[in-house]
Amino acid sequence: MSHSENVKLEQYMVTGSKLYTIHCSSCHQSEGQGLAKLFPPLSGSDYLDNNLEAVPCIIKNGLSGEITVNGVVYNQPMPAIPQLTNLEIAEITTYIYNSWGRNHGIVEVKDVEKMLENCKK
Amino acid sequence: MENRSSYILVVLLAIVFASCNGQKEKKKLPIMGRTEIDGTDTVHHTIADFKFVDQDSNWVSTETFKDKIYVADFFFTSCPTICPVMKAQMLRVYDSIQNKPDVLILSHTIDPKHDTVAVLKEFADRLGVESSKWHFVTGEKDDIYKIGQTSYMVSASEDPAEPGGYIHSGAFILVDKERRVRGLYDGTKPDQVDRLINDIDVLLQEYEK
């Protein structure tokens, strides 16, 4: 990774961390551990491993109905956060994919834009 | 003369130290709320009578908490803001009182329209807690708001401008066996919940013979 890429990743992580605290940590908790069988974990989540493309859509549009994470079925609705910009969604996605043992690297805003265009209706 | 005044000083200091020590050994929690003097009696603020239904469809009333101390709060299951943090913190309180039969938890929903008995049951089960220890109750909306505001000294009301549609305090309220409020804590702050967990023990000591 070049120096400038590194700096960009760090910037995404810093802002992503702040946005995570504001918008996500209440339910998913500060270390992404989730809460009992109410809110699924993000840390160590097999859903995150397999569904990067869906994550920006879920952050922006919310989610309702059942979702299975690490073999546990969760069914608490997740609210939409329509006011988030594509850049902010990229920062949050980058943060959760580079924390708690994950080192995915940056999730670029242009990739997030494509993912958002392909959200399931 | 000088000897005498230093003697007095020593005696005074000894008294001050003794009284400080005495207080430290028997730390007492304050009794909160408005106090009224009725003749020669001091009448403290107490929690009014109530009757709600819990996650097992059982009545939960003043009688349920007879000879118990308890921690109360107000929340709703679909709350997207502070409630999940409060529940994560209340879960710490729950874990800390597992071996304390005289301590219970009472969570009131402020959204009884959505939070039916079945919804509360599902919520409690998913949180993994026992209904004998932690009651999640619903009832008439006005009754719940009224007891929140007048008995527990917290705010709870509908507010369409808020995410989720309700505005409410994140307070945990510690109530003693005489139904008096003995502590108010911010249920979203781990350090205040640490203090609550400690204060439960302080309060229990008042009842030890």
XYZ file of C-alpha atoms in Angstrom:
330
model
C 0.000 0.000 0.000
C 1.380 3.420 -0.938
C 1.786 6.192 1.578
C -1.162 8.207 0.224
C -3.414 5.135 0.269
C -2.427 4.593 3.874
C -3.285 8.164 4.803
C -6.644 7.853 3.049
C -7.452 4.625 4.903
C -6.561 6.309 8.186
C -8.826 9.247 7.388
C -11.694 6.887 6.556
C -11.077 4.986 9.798
C -11.096 8.114 11.977
C -14.313 9.490 10.495
C -15.812 6.006 10.210
C -15.186 5.422 13.900
C -16.991 8.642 14.850
C -19.931 7.854 12.567
C -20.069 4.305 13.929
C -20.330 5.662 17.481
C -23.180 7.991 16.509
C -25.225 5.716 14.258
C -24.364 2.087 14.992
C -22.846 1.513 18.416
C -26.061 1.877 20.400
C -27.311 -1.462 19.064
C -24.189 -3.202 17.757
C -22.183 -1.962 20.785
C -18.809 -0.272 20.961
C -16.715 -3.287 19.962
C -19.207 -4.622 17.437
C -20.146 -7.416 19.822
C -23.916 -6.980 19.383
C -26.423 -7.509 22.203
C -27.625 -10.966 23.206
C -30.057 -12.306 20.579
C -31.492 -8.852 19.928
C -28.790 -7.238 17.793
C -26.298 -9.276 15.767
C -22.547 -8.846 16.201
C -20.445 -7.216 13.481
C -17.212 -8.468 15.010
C -16.595 -12.042 13.812
C -19.812 -11.961 11.797
C -20.046 -14.499 8.968
C -22.708 -12.302 7.390
C -20.169 -9.486 7.005
C -17.625 -11.940 5.585
C -20.021 -12.989 2.838
C -22.096 -9.887 2.093
C -19.919 -6.794 1.653
C -22.038 -5.728 -1.337
C -25.188 -5.621 0.810
C -23.718 -3.688 3.742
C -23.942 -0.134 2.268
C -27.566 -0.846 1.288
C -28.413 -2.002 4.823
C -26.740 1.042 6.379
C -28.663 3.425 4.119
C -32.036 1.679 3.837
C -32.254 -0.311 7.054
C -33.385 -3.899 7.260
C -36.430 -5.757 8.469
C -37.271 -9.415 8.819
C -35.068 -12.272 9.865
C -31.319 -12.331 9.392
C -29.035 -15.206 10.380
C -25.607 -14.345 11.760
C -23.247 -17.065 12.989
C -26.163 -19.496 13.149
C -28.401 -17.259 15.283
C -31.618 -15.852 13.830
C -32.156 -12.158 14.645
C -35.383 -10.307 13.983
C -35.187 -6.762 15.280
C -35.721 -4.102 12.588
C -32.748 -1.888 11.768
C -33.719 1.718 11.036
C -32.720 3.405 7.778
C -30.284 6.322 7.940
C -31.247 8.144 4.732
C -29.310 11.310 5.580
C -25.910 9.606 5.262
C -23.869 10.614 2.226
C -22.193 7.989 0.049
C -18.831 9.082 1.452
C -20.057 8.600 5.024
C -21.374 5.141 4.137
C -17.977 4.294 2.634
C -16.284 5.486 5.828
C -18.547 3.409 8.079
C -18.168 0.354 5.852
C -14.393 0.806 5.826
C -14.393 1.119 9.605
C -16.334 -2.087 10.262
C -14.295 -4.003 7.673
C -11.002 -2.906 9.277
C -11.810 -3.308 12.967
C -12.050 -6.164 15.472
C -9.616 -8.398 13.595
C -10.634 -7.472 10.040
C -8.113 -5.970 7.586
C -10.096 -5.692 4.384
C -8.596 -2.338 3.369
C -10.432 0.739 2.191
C -13.927 0.495 0.732
C -13.909 3.264 -1.859
C -16.796 5.667 -2.257
C -17.049 4.829 -5.989
C -17.523 1.158 -5.118
C -20.138 2.076 -2.512
C -22.003 4.075 -5.165
C -22.138 0.981 -7.389
C -23.301 -1.201 -4.511
C -26.030 1.310 -3.677
C -27.254 1.288 -7.292
C -27.677 -2.477 -7.027
C -29.577 -2.547 -3.743
C -32.395 -5.066 -3.688
C -35.705 -3.284 -3.788
C -3.433 28.937 78.440
C -1.764 27.915 75.214
C -1.549 24.331 76.416
C -5.182 24.341 77.195
C -6.276 25.603 73.767
C -4.133 23.012 71.982
C -5.695 20.374 74.227
C -9.138 21.528 73.127
C -8.019 21.467 69.514
C -6.853 17.863 69.851
C -10.156 16.862 71.408
C -12.089 18.626 68.639
C -10.024 16.954 65.954
C -10.594 13.596 67.586
C -14.351 14.171 67.528
C -14.264 15.228 63.866
C -12.242 12.161 62.910
C -14.447 9.836 64.884
C -17.598 11.140 63.231
C -16.030 10.884 59.782
C -15.065 7.286 60.409
C -18.536 6.524 61.650
C -20.051 7.885 58.464
C -17.697 5.926 56.289
C -18.664 2.647 57.896
C -22.362 3.328 57.559
C -22.665 5.128 54.243
C -26.314 5.887 53.601
C -27.902 6.755 50.314
C -29.928 9.959 50.169
C -33.712 9.861 50.181
C -34.770 11.724 47.058
C -37.797 13.765 46.157
C -39.930 16.257 47.981
C -40.215 15.736 51.732
C -43.199 16.967 53.667
C -43.540 17.521 57.373
C -46.787 16.196 58.772
C -46.982 17.248 62.403
C -43.839 15.739 63.854
C -43.474 13.117 61.098
C -41.316 13.516 58.028
C -43.175 12.159 55.009
C -40.910 11.184 52.117
C -41.769 10.978 48.462
C -42.803 7.406 47.598
C -43.720 5.489 44.462
C -47.499 5.527 43.980
C -49.509 2.286 43.775
C -49.384 0.674 40.342
C -50.590 -2.388 38.496
C -49.176 -3.402 35.120
C -48.873 -6.613 33.087
C -45.500 -8.271 32.505
C -44.021 -10.416 29.728
C -45.670 -13.546 31.166
C -49.109 -11.859 31.257
C -48.869 -11.736 35.041
C -49.992 -8.761 37.067
C -47.076 -6.820 38.461
C -48.006 -4.390 41.204
C -46.822 -2.711 44.345
C -47.359 -6.099 45.999
C -44.781 -7.753 43.696
C -42.103 -5.451 45.126
C -43.072 -5.780 48.762
C -39.874 -6.216 50.829
C -37.789 -5.840 47.662
C -35.556 -3.123 46.415
C -35.667 -2.587 42.681
C -34.250 -0.703 39.744
C -36.780 0.859 37.357
C -36.432 2.327 33.881
C -38.500 3.413 30.859
C -37.852 2.279 27.296
C -39.494 0.845 24.176
C -38.450 -2.182 22.173
C -38.278 -0.470 18.766
C -36.201 2.430 20.103
C -33.324 3.172 17.745
C -31.416 5.566 20.004
C -30.487 5.150 23.657
C -32.521 2.092 24.694
C -30.138 -0.579 23.382
C -27.314 1.003 25.383
C -29.583 1.144 28.420
C -30.467 -2.515 28.001
C -26.811 -3.507 27.624
C -26.105 -1.623 30.854
C -29.175 -3.002 32.657
C -27.960 -6.449 31.681
C -24.856 -5.696 33.785
C -27.111 -4.801 36.721
C -29.076 -8.023 36.107
C -25.881 -10.097 36.186
C -24.778 -8.375 39.393
C -27.998 -9.215 41.296
C -28.233 -12.900 40.393
C -27.493 -13.948 43.962
C -29.461 -11.164 45.618
C -33.023 -12.421 46.096
C -34.227 -9.068 47.467
C -33.367 -7.140 44.305
C -35.508 -6.947 41.139
C -35.666 -4.951 37.905
C -38.772 -3.243 36.454
C -38.693 -1.951 32.864
C -41.744 -0.016 31.644
C -42.492 0.320 27.955
C -43.560 3.813 26.929
C -44.938 2.441 23.648
C -47.674 0.054 24.854
C -49.416 0.168 21.479
C -46.515 -1.653 19.823
C -45.010 -3.364 22.867
C -47.668 -5.927 23.645
C -47.096 -8.754 26.113
C -45.975 -10.961 23.217
C -43.466 -8.389 21.988
C -42.093 -7.905 25.503
C -41.853 -11.678 25.943
C -39.869 -12.034 22.740
C -37.635 -9.123 23.752
C -36.922 -10.531 27.224
C -36.264 -14.007 25.844
C -33.853 -12.661 23.270
C -32.104 -10.690 25.973
C -31.882 -14.000 27.818
C -33.327 -12.866 31.160
C -35.687 -14.452 33.704
C -39.102 -12.866 34.217
C -38.960 -13.586 37.956
C -35.995 -11.220 38.222
C -36.622 -8.695 35.463
C -40.201 -7.647 34.732
C -40.951 -5.922 31.440
C -44.343 -4.281 31.861
C -46.993 -2.665 29.739
C -50.295 -0.995 30.612
C -52.371 2.075 29.883
C -50.131 4.635 28.229
C -51.342 7.479 30.445
C -50.730 5.430 33.597
C -47.174 4.657 32.530
C -46.356 8.268 31.637
C -47.943 9.498 34.833
C -46.055 7.158 37.144
C -42.837 7.993 35.294
C -43.272 11.698 35.776
C -44.840 11.853 39.213
C -43.332 8.856 41.015
C -39.979 8.100 39.379
C -39.172 11.732 38.543
C -38.256 10.990 34.922
C -39.659 12.329 31.670
C -41.368 10.180 29.075
C -43.682 11.348 26.333
C -44.540 11.088 22.663
C -42.554 13.320 20.342
C -43.001 12.816 16.610
C -39.804 14.797 15.961
C -37.624 12.226 17.748
C -36.269 9.114 15.990
C -38.636 6.340 17.002
C -41.379 8.814 17.954
C -40.780 9.079 21.698
C -38.577 11.118 23.951
C -37.629 9.696 27.291
C -35.015 9.834 29.971
C -32.294 7.192 30.109
C -32.422 7.125 33.890
C -32.212 4.064 36.107
C -34.083 4.661 39.365
C -33.177 2.830 42.576
C -36.166 2.255 44.872
C -35.970 0.947 48.447
C -38.310 -1.380 50.375
C -40.290 1.626 51.639
C -40.879 2.660 47.998
C -38.611 5.684 48.346
C -36.283 6.795 45.544
C -32.694 6.381 46.711
C -30.730 7.073 43.551
C -30.978 8.250 39.945
C -28.355 7.117 37.419
C -27.773 7.704 33.714
C -28.375 4.256 32.229
C -26.308 5.072 29.159
C -23.101 5.729 31.128
C -21.096 2.698 32.330
C -19.467 4.604 35.218
C -22.856 5.677 36.606
C -24.097 2.108 36.307
C -20.983 0.992 38.236
C -22.103 3.358 40.990
C -25.643 1.938 40.882
C -24.347 -1.629 41.218
C -22.337 -0.516 44.246
C -25.246 1.492 45.714
C -27.500 -1.590 45.573
C -25.141 -3.223 48.079
C -25.058 -0.077 50.218
C -28.865 -0.061 50.285
C -29.061 -3.779 51.079
C -26.828 -3.173 54.115
C -29.478 -0.868 55.585
C -31.758 -3.872 55.899
C -29.192 -6.204 57.430
C -29.893 -6.859 61.049
